[in-house]
mmCIF file of C-alpha atoms in Angstrom:
data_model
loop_
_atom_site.group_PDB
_atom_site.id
_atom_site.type_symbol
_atom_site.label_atom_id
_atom_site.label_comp_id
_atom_site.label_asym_id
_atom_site.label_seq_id
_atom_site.Cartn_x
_atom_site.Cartn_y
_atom_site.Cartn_z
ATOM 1 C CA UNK E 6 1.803 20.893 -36.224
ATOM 2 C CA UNK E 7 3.176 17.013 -35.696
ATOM 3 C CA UNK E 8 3.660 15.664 -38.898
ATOM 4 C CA UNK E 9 4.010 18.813 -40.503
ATOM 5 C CA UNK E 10 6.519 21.549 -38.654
ATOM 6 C CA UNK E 11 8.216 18.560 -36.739
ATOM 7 C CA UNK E 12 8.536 14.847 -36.251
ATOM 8 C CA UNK E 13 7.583 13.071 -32.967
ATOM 9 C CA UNK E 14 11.502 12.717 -32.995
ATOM 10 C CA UNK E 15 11.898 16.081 -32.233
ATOM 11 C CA UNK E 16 9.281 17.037 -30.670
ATOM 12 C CA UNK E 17 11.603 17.037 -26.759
ATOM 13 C CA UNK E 18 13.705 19.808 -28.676
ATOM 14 C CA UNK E 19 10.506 21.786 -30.051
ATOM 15 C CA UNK E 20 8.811 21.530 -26.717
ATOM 16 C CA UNK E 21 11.732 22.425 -24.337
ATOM 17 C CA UNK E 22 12.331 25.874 -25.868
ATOM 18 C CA UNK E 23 9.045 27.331 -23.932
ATOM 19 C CA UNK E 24 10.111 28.749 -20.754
ATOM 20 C CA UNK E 25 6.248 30.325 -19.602
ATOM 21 C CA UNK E 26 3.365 28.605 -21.100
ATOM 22 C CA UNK E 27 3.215 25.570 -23.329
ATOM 23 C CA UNK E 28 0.043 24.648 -24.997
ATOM 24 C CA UNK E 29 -0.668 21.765 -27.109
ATOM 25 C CA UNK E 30 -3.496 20.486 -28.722
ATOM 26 C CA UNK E 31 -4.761 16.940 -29.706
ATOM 27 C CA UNK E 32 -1.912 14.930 -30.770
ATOM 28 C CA UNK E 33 0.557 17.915 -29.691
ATOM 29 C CA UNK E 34 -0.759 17.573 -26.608
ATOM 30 C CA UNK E 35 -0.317 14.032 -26.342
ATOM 31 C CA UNK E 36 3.122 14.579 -27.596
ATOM 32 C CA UNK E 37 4.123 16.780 -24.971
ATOM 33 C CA UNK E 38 2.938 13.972 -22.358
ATOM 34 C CA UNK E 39 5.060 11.783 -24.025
ATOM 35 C CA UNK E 40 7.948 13.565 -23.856
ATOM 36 C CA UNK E 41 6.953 15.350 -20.441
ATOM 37 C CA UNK E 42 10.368 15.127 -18.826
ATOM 38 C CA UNK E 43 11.649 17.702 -21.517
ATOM 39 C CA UNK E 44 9.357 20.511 -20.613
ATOM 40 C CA UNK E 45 10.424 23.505 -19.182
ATOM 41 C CA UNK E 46 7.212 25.464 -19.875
ATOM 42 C CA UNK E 47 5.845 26.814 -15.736
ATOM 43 C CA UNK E 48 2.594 25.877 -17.103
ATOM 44 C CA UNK E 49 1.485 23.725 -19.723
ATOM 45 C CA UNK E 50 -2.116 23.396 -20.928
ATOM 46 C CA UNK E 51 -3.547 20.388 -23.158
ATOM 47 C CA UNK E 52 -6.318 20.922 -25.146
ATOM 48 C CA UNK E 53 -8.156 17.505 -25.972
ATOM 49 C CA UNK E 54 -5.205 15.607 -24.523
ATOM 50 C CA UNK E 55 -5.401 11.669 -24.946
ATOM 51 C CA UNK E 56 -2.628 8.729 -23.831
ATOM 52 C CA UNK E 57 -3.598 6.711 -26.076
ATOM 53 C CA UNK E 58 -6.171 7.039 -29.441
ATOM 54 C CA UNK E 59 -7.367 4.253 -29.776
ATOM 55 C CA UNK E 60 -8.943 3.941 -26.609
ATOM 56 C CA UNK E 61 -11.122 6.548 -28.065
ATOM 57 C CA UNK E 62 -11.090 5.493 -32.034
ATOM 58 C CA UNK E 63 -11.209 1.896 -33.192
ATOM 59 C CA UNK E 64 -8.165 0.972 -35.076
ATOM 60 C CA UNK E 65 -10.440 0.106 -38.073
ATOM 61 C CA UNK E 66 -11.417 3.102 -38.609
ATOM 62 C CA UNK E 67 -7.992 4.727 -38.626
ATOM 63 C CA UNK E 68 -6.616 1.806 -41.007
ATOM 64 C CA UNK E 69 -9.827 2.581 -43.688
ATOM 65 C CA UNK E 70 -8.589 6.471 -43.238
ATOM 66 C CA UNK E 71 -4.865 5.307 -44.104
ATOM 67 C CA UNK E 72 -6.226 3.578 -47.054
ATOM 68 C CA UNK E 73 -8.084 6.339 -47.796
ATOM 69 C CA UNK E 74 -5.563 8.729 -47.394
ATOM 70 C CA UNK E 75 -3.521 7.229 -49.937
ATOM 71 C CA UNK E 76 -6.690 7.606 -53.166
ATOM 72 C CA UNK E 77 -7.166 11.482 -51.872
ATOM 73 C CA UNK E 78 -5.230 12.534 -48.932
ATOM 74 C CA UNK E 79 -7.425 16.104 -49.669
ATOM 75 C CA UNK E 80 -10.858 14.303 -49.063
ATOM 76 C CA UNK E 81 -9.600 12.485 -45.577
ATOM 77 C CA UNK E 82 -8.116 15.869 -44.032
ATOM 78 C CA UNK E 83 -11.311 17.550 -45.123
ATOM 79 C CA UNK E 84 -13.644 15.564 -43.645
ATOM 80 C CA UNK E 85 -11.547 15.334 -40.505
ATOM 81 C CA UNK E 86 -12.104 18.739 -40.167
ATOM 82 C CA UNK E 87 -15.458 18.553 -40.657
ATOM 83 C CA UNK E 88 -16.023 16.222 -38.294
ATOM 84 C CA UNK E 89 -14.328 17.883 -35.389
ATOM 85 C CA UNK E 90 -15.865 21.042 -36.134
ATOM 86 C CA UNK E 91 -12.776 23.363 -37.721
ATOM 87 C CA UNK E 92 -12.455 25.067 -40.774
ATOM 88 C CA UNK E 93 -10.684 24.181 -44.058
ATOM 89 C CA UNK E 94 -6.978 23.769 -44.627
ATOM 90 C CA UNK E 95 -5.630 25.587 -47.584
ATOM 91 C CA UNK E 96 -2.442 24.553 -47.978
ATOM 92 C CA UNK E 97 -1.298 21.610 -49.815
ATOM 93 C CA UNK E 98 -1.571 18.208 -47.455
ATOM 94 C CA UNK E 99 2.574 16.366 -47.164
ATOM 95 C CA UNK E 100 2.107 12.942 -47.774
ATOM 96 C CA UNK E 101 4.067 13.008 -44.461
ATOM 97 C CA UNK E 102 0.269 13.229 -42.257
ATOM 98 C CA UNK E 103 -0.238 9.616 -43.151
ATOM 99 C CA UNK E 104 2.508 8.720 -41.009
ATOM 100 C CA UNK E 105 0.648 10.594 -38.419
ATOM 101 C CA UNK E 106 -1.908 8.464 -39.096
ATOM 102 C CA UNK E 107 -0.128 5.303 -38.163
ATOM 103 C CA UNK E 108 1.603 7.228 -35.263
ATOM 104 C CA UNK E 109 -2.045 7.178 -33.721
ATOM 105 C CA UNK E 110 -2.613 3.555 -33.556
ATOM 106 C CA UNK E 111 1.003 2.737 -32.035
ATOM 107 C CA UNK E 112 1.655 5.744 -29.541
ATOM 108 C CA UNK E 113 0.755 4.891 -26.045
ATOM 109 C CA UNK E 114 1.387 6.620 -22.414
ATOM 110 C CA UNK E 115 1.168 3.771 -20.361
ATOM 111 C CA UNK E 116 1.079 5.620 -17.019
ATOM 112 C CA UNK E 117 1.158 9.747 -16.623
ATOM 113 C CA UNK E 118 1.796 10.831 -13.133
ATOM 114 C CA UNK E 119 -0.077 13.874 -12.451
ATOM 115 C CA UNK E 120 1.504 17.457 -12.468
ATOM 116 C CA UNK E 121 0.607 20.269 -10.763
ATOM 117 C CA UNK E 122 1.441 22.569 -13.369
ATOM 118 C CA UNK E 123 -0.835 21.080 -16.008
ATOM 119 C CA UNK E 124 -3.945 22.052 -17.406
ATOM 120 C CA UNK E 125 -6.474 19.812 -19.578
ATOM 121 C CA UNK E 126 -9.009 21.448 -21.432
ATOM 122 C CA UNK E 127 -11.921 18.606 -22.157
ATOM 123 C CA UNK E 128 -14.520 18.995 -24.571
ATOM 124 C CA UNK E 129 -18.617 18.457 -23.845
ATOM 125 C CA UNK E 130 -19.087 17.496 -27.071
ATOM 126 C CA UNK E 131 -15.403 15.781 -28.480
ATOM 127 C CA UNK E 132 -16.833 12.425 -30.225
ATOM 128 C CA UNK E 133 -13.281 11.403 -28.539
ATOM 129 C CA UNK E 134 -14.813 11.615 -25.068
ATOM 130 C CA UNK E 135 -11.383 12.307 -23.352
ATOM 131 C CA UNK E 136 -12.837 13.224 -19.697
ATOM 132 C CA UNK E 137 -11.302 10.049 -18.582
ATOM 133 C CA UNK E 138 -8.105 10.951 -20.056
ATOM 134 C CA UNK E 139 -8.195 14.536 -18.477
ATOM 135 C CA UNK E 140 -8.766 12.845 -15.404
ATOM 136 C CA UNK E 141 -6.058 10.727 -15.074
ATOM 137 C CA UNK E 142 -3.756 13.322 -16.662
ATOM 138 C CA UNK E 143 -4.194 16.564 -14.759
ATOM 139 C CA UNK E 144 -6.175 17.223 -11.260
ATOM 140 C CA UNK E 145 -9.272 19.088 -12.181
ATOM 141 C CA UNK E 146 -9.770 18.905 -15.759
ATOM 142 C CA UNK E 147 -11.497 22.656 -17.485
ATOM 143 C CA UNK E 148 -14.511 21.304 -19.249
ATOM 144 C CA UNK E 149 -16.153 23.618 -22.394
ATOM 145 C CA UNK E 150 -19.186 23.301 -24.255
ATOM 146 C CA UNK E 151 -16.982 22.852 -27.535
ATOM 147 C CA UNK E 152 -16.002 20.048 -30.075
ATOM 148 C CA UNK E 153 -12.650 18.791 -30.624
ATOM 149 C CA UNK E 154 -11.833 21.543 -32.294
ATOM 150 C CA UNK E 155 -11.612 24.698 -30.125
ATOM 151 C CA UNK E 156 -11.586 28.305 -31.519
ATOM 152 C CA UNK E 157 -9.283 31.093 -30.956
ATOM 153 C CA UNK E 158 -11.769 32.905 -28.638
ATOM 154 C CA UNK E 159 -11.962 29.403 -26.574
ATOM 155 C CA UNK E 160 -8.468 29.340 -26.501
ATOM 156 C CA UNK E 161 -7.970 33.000 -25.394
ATOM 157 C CA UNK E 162 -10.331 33.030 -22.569
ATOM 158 C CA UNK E 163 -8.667 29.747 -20.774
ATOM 159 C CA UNK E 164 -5.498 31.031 -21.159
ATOM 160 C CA UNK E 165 -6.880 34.803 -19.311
ATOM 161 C CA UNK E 166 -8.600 32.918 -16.849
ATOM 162 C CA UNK E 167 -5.363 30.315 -16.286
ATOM 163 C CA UNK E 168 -3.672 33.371 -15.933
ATOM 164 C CA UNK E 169 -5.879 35.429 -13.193
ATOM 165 C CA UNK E 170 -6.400 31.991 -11.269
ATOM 166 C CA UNK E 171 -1.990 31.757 -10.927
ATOM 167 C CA UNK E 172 -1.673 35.359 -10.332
#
């Protein structure tokens, strides 16, 4: 988890390790297209990929969770995941997700080219609407009647069917 296991500072070292499949999700995933030229995964696959978030959230709004963040860091990640549709994290917030925070509203991909080897996973009903993202970052986006938040099961059944469709 950025923010949390690692630092976007080491995320070439955390992502180059994966020799078969890499997946990430969200900001991971936008993390591994920033440091794309340090994968060594033969297939990577992006759930809810973005290149840039605030193309998708107004800055505002990240600024007044920020703010927010800093009177009950508990309430902001809660509601977060409520919003996106995924359950509640136990364990105790680091002060260090605020800096994720401001990562969002700086960290841009100014142009992806397209690889043949990666998958986006786009969500029907993501209030992030990242089909235009998927689209300009991978050739035939999978689209899934999910939120931002995808379940285990979702996740599973890509990853089998990524698997029977390279076989």
């Amino acid at each position: 988890m950025p923010f949390v296991d690692f630092f976007p500072s080491q995320t070439p070292d955390v992502i180059s390790a994966e020799k078969e499949l890499l997946i990430g999700w969200s900001l991971g995933a936008h993390l591994v297209l920033k440091h794309a030229c340090s994968v060594n995964a033969k297939k990577v696959l992006l759930f809810a990929p973005f290149l840039y978030f605030c193309d998708h959230v107004n800055k505002k709004l990240l600024d007044r969770m920020i703010l927010a963040f800093e009177k009950d860091k508990s309430k902001v990640v809660s509601d977060f995941l409520h919003n996106i549709g995924a359950r509640a994290y136990n364990k105790n917030i680091p002060d260090s997700l605020k800096s994720g925070l401001e990562f969002l509203k700086v960290s841009k991909i100014e142009n992806f080219a397209k690889k043949d080897n990666y998958y986006c996973v786009c969500a029907k009903k993501d209030f992030l609407n990242l089909a235009s993202a998927c689209n300009k970052i991978c050739k035939k986006p999978i689209i899934v009647n999910s939120n931002h938040y995808f379940s285990e099961d979702t996740i599973n059944d890509i990853i089998k069917k990524l698997h029977k469709a390279l076989v």
